[in-house]
Coordinates of C-alpha atoms in Angstrom, one line a residue:
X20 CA 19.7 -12.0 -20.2
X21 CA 17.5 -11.5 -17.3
X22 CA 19.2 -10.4 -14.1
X23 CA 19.1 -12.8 -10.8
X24 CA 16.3 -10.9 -9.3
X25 CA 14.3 -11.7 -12.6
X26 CA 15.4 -15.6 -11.9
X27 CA 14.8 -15.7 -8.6
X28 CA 10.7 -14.0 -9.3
X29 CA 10.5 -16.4 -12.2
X30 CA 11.1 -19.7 -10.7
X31 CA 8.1 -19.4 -9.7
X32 CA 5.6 -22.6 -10.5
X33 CA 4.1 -22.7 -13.9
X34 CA 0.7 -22.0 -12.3
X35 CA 1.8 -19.3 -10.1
X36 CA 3.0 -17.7 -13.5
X37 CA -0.5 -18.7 -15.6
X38 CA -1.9 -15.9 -14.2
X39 CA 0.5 -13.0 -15.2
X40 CA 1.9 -14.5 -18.7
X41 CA 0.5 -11.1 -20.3
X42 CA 3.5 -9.9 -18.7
X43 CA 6.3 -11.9 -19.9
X44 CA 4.9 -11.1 -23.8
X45 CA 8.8 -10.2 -25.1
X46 CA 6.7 -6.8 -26.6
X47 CA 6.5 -5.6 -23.1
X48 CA 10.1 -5.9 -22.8
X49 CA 10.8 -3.0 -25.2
X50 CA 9.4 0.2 -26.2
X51 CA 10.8 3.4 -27.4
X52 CA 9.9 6.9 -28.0
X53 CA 7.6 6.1 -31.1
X54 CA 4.0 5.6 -31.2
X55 CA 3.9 4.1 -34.4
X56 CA 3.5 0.8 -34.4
X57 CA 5.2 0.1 -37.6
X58 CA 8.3 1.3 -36.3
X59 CA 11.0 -1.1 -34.7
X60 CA 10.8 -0.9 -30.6
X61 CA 13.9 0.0 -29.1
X62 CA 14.6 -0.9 -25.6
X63 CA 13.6 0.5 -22.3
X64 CA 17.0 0.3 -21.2
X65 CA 17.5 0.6 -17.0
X66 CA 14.5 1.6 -14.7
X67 CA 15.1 2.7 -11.5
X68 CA 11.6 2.9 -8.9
X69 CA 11.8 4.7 -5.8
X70 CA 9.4 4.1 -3.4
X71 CA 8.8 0.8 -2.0
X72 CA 6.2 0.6 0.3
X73 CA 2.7 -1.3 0.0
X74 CA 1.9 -1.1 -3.6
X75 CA 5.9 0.1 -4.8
X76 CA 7.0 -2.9 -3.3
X77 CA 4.8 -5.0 -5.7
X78 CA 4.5 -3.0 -8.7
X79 CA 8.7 -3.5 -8.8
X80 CA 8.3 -7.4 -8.4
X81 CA 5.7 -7.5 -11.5
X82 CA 8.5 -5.2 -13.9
X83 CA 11.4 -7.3 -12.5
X84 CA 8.7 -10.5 -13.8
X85 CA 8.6 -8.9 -17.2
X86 CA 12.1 -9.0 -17.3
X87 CA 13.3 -5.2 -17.0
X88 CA 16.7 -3.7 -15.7
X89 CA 15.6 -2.1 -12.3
X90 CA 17.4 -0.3 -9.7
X91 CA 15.4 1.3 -6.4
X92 CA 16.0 3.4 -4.0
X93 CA 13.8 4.1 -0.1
X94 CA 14.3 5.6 2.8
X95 CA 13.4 2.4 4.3
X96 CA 16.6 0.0 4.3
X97 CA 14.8 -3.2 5.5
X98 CA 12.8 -2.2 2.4
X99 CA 15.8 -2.2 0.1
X100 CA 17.5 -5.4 1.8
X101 CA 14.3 -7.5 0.4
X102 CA 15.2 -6.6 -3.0
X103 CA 19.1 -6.7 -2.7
X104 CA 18.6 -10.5 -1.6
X105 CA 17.3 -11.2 -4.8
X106 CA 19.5 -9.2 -6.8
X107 CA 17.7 -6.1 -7.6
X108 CA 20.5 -3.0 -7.1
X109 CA 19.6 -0.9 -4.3
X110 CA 21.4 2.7 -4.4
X111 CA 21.3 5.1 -1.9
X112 CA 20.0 8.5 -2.7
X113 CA 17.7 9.1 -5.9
X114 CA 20.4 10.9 -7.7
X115 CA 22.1 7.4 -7.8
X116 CA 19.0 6.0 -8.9
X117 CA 18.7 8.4 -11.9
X118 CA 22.5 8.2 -12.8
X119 CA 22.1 4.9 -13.6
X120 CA 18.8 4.8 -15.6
X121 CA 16.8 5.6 -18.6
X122 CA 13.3 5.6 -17.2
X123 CA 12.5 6.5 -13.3
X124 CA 9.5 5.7 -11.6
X125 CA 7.9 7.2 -8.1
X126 CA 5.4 5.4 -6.0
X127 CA 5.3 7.8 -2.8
X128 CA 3.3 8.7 0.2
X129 CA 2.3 12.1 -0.5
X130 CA 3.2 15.3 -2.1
X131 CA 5.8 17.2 0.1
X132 CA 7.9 13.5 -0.2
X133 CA 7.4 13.3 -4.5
X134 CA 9.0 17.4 -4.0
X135 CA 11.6 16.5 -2.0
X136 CA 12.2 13.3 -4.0
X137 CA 12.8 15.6 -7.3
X138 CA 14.1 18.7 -5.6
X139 CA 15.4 17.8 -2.3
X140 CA 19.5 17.4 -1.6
X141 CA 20.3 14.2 -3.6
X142 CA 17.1 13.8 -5.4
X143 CA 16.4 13.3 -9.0
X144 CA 17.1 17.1 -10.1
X145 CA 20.6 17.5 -8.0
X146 CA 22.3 17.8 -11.0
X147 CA 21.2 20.7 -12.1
X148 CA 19.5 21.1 -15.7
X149 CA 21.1 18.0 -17.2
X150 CA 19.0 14.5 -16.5
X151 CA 19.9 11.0 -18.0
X152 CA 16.2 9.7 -17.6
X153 CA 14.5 10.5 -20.7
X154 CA 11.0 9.7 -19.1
X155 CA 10.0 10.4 -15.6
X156 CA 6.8 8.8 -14.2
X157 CA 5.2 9.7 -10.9
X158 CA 2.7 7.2 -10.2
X159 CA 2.2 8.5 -6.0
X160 CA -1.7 10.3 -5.4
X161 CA -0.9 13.9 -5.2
X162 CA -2.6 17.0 -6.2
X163 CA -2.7 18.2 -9.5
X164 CA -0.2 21.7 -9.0
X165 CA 2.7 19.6 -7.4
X166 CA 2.7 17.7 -10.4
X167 CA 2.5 20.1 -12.8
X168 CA 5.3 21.9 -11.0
X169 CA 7.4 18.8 -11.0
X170 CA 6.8 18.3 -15.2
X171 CA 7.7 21.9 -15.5
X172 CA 10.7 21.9 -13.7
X173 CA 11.8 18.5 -16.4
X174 CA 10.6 19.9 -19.2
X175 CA 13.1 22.3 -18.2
X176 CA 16.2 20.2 -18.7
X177 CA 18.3 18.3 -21.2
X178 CA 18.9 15.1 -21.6
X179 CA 22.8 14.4 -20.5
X180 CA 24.5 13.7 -24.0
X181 CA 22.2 15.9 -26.3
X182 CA 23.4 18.9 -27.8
X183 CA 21.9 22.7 -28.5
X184 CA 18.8 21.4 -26.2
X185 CA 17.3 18.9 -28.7
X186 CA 16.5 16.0 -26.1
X187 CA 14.0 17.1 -23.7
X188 CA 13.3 14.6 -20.9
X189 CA 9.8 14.0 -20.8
X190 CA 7.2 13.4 -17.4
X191 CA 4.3 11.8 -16.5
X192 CA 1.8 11.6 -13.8
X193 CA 0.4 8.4 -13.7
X194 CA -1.6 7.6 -10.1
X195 CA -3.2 4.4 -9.6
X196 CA -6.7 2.5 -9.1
X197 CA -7.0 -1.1 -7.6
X198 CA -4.9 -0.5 -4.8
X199 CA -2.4 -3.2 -2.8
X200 CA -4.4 -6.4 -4.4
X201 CA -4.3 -5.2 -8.0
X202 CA -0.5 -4.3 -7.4
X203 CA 0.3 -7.9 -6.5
X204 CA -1.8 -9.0 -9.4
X205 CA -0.8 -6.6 -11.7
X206 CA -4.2 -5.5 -12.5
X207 CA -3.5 -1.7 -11.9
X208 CA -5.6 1.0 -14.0
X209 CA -3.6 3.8 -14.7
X210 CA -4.9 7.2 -15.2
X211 CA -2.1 9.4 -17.0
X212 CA -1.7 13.0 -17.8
X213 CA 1.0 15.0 -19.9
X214 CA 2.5 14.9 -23.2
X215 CA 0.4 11.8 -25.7
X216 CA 3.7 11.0 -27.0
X217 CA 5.1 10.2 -23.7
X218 CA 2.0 8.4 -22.3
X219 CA 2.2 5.9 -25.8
X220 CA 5.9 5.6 -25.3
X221 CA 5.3 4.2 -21.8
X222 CA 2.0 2.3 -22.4
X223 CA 4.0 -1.0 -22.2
X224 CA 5.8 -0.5 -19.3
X225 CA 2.6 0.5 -17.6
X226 CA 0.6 -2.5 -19.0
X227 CA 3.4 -4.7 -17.5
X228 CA 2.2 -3.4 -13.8
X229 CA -1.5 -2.8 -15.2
X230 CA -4.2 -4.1 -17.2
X231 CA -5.4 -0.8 -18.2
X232 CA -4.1 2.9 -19.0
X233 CA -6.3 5.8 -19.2
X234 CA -4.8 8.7 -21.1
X235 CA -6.0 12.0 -19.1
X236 CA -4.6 14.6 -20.9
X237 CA -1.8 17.1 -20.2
X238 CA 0.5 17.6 -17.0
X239 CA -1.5 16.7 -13.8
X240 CA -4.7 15.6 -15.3
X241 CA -3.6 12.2 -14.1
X242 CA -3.4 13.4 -10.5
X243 CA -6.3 15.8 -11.1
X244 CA -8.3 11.9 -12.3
X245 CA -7.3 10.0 -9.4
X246 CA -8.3 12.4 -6.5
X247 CA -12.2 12.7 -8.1
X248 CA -12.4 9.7 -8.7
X249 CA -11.5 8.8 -4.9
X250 CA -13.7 12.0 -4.3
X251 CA -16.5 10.4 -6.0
X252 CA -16.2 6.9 -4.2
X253 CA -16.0 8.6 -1.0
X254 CA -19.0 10.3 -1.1
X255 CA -20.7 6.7 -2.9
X256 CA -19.5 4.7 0.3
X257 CA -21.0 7.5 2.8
X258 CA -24.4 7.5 0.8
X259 CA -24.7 3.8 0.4
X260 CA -23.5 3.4 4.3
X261 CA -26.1 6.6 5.5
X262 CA -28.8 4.2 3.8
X263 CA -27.8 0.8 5.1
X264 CA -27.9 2.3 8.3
X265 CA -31.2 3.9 7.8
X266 CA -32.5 1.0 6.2
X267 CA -31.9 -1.1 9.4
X268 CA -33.3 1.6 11.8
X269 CA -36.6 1.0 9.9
X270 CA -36.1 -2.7 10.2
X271 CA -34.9 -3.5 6.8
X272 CA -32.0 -6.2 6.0
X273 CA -29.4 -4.5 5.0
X274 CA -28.9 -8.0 2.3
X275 CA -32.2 -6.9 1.3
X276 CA -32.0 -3.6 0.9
X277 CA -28.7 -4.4 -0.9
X278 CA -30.5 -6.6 -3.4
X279 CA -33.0 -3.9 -3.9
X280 CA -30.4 -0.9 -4.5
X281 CA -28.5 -3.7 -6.9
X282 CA -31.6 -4.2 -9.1
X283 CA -32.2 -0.1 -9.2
X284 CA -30.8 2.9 -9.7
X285 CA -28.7 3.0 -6.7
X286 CA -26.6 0.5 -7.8
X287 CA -23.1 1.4 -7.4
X288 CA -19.6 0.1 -6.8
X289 CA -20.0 0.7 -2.9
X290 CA -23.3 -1.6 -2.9
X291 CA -22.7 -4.6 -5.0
X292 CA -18.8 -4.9 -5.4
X293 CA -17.4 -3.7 -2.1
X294 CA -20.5 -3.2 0.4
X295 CA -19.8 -1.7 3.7
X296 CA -22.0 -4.3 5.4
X297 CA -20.4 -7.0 7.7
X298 CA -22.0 -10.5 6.7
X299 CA -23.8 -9.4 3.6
X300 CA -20.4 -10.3 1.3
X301 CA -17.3 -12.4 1.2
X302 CA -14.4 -11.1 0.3
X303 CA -14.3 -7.6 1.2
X304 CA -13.1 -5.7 4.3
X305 CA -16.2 -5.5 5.8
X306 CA -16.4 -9.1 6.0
X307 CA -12.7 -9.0 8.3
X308 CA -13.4 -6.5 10.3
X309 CA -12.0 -4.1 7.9
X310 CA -8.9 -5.0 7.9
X311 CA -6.9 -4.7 4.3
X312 CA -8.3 -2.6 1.7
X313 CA -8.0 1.2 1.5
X314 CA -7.3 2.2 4.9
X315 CA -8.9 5.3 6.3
X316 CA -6.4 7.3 6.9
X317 CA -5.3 7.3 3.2
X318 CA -9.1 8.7 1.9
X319 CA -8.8 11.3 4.4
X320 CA -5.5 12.1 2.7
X321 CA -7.4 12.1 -1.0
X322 CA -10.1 14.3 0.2
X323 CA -7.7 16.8 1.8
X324 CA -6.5 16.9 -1.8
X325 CA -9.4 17.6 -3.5
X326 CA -10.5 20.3 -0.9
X327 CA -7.3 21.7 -1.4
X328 CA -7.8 21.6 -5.4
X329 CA -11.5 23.0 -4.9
X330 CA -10.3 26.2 -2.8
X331 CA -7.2 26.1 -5.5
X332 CA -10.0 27.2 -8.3
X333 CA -12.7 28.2 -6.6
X334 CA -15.1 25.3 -7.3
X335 CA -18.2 24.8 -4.5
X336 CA -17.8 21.7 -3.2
X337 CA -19.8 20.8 -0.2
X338 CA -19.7 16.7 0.0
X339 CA -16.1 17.2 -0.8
X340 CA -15.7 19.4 2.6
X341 CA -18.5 17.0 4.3
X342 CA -16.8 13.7 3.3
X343 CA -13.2 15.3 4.4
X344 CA -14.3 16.2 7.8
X345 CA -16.1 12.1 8.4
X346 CA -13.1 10.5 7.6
X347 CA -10.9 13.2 9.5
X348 CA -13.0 12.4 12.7
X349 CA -12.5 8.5 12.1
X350 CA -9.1 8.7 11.9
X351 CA -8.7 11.3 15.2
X352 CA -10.9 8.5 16.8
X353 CA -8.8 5.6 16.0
X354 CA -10.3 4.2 13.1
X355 CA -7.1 5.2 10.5
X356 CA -5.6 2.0 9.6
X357 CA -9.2 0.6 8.6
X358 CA -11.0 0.1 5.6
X359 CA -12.5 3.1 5.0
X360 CA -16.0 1.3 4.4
X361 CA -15.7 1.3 8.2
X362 CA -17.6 4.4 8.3
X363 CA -21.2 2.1 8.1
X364 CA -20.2 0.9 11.6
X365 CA -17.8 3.6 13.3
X366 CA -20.2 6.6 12.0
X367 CA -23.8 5.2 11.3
X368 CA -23.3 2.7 14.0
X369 CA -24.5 -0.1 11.5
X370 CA -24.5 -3.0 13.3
X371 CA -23.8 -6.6 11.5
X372 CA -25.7 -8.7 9.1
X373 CA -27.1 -11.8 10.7
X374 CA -27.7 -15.1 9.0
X375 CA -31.1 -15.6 8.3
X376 CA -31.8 -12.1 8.7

């Protein structure tokens, strides 16, 4: 029976809920260990999330939608009182959270808090070697040796209840693409790294917050995806911006010049699905002053991993270091909490699109 926080979310109107009915699909409900699809599922059981911010916040409401046990857990208690109105347990520490559940997720701001979260006084670890959670998914962007450190320190420990160290909880780093819009909408792309039986085992459960999973590889590949990946868009939005800009110094439109990189090879995402222009399309930061979207002060953040990762192993990496120190300077001039697209005007000084230009 699905708890009250379930009803309340799924009195929702029929159309409201037209949108999301992969996520009600009663396979979604229940999964277990095996990969095989012949074999019966078993259920989930409890998930506790902790983590609740901007895209935790949502990515709970869609698993409490597809009708899952959750408990959560923040720092935040006007966070918490949101979900206690409609039901959801709140508990105080993570300890509490993992006490009480099978599967635990993280959503977090950064590395030092997903540490301090497993390892810290009351986190998910306090108990020393023995964990009930037999999966343990870390879905916050952090660099690729925290995470591997984390899954090491799990893979170290038993599962409370299982004798001569036969259960083995099992972890999973599963950062996100599509960020706060594709949280509501549950349209998140998953990329995943450790063990293959562990990423099938949670496939559903992903797919309920998700329309896609991308299995990595092993520990921290996941992480290791998501920060070149933001690497690579980065340094796409700078070279598509550095171009506008040009383009309009020379007396170009920058919708013309848009059309003409979006019928050639300079087509990219940052040209023809999220351009940095303001007036040349709807529906993207640029076009609200570049408010919502990924703010600046969170790529900073991604590129200060992957520099990190680069000196780590030794790889050259100069757009990496170039890209790091832009969107450093926007952010120590002001510019953190906007889109980071906001480099074509704040940067370049690109100036606005006119119509009729």
């Amino acid at each position: 029976m699905a708890s009250r926080g379930a009803r309340a979310l799924l009195s929702l109107s029929k159309r409201e809920l037209n949108g999301s009915s992969s996520l009600l699909r009663p396979s979604l409900l229940t999964r277990g260990l095996s990969s095989s699809p012949d074999d019966a599922p078993s259920n989930f059981g409890n998930v506790g999330f902790i983590g609740l911010g901007n895209m935790g916040s949502r990515m709970v409401k869609n698993l409490v939608k597809a009708g899952y046990n959750i408990a959560v857990h923040d720092i935040n208690g006007d966070a918490m009182k949101i979900f206690a109105r409609i039901g959801v347990p709140t508990k105080k520490t993570p300890f509490e959270v993992a006490e009480e559940s099978d599967i635990i997720m993280t959503m977090l701001p950064s590395s030092s808090h997903v540490f301090d979260v497993y390892t810290g006084p009351n986190g998910l670890l306090h108990g020393g070697n023995l964990l009930r959670p037999w999966l343990l998914i870390d879905s916050s962007t952090i660099d690729p040796q925290t995470s591997r450190k984390i899954s090491a320190l799990v893979s170290n420990c038993t599962l409370k209840g299982k004798k001569d160290g036969c259960g083995v909880p099992m972890m999973l780093d599963a950062p996100v693409s599509g960020g706060v819009l594709a949280a509501e909408a549950g349209s998140l792309t998953f990329m995943v790294g450790g063990s293959e039986e562990a990423y099938l085992a949670a496939k559903s459960l992903l797919l309920s917050m998700g329309k896609s999973t991308i299995y990595c590889g092993g520990a921290g590949n996941g992480s290791a995806a998501k920060i070149c990946n933001n690497l690579a868009m980065a340094v796409s939005m700078l070279g598509v911006s550095e171009a506008l800009a040009l383009g309009q110094s020379l007396g170009i439109a920058a919708s013309v010049l848009t059309r003409v990189f979006n019928s050639s090879s300079a087509r990219c995402w940052s040209s023809d699905t999220y351009n940095p222009v303001p007036g040349v399309m709807e529906g993207v930061p640029s076009s609200r002053n570049y408010e919502g979207g990924f703010a600046t002060k969170l790529m900073a953040k991604d590129l200060n991993l992957a520099a990190s990762s680069a000196d780590e192993v030794g790889v050259n990496c100069p757009l990496t270091f170039q890209a790091q120190e832009i969107y450093s300077g926007l952010c120590k001039d002001g510019h953190e909490s906007k889109d980071f697209s906001c480099v074509f005007r704040h940067y370049y000084s690109g100036i606005n699109e006119h119509k009729g230009s």
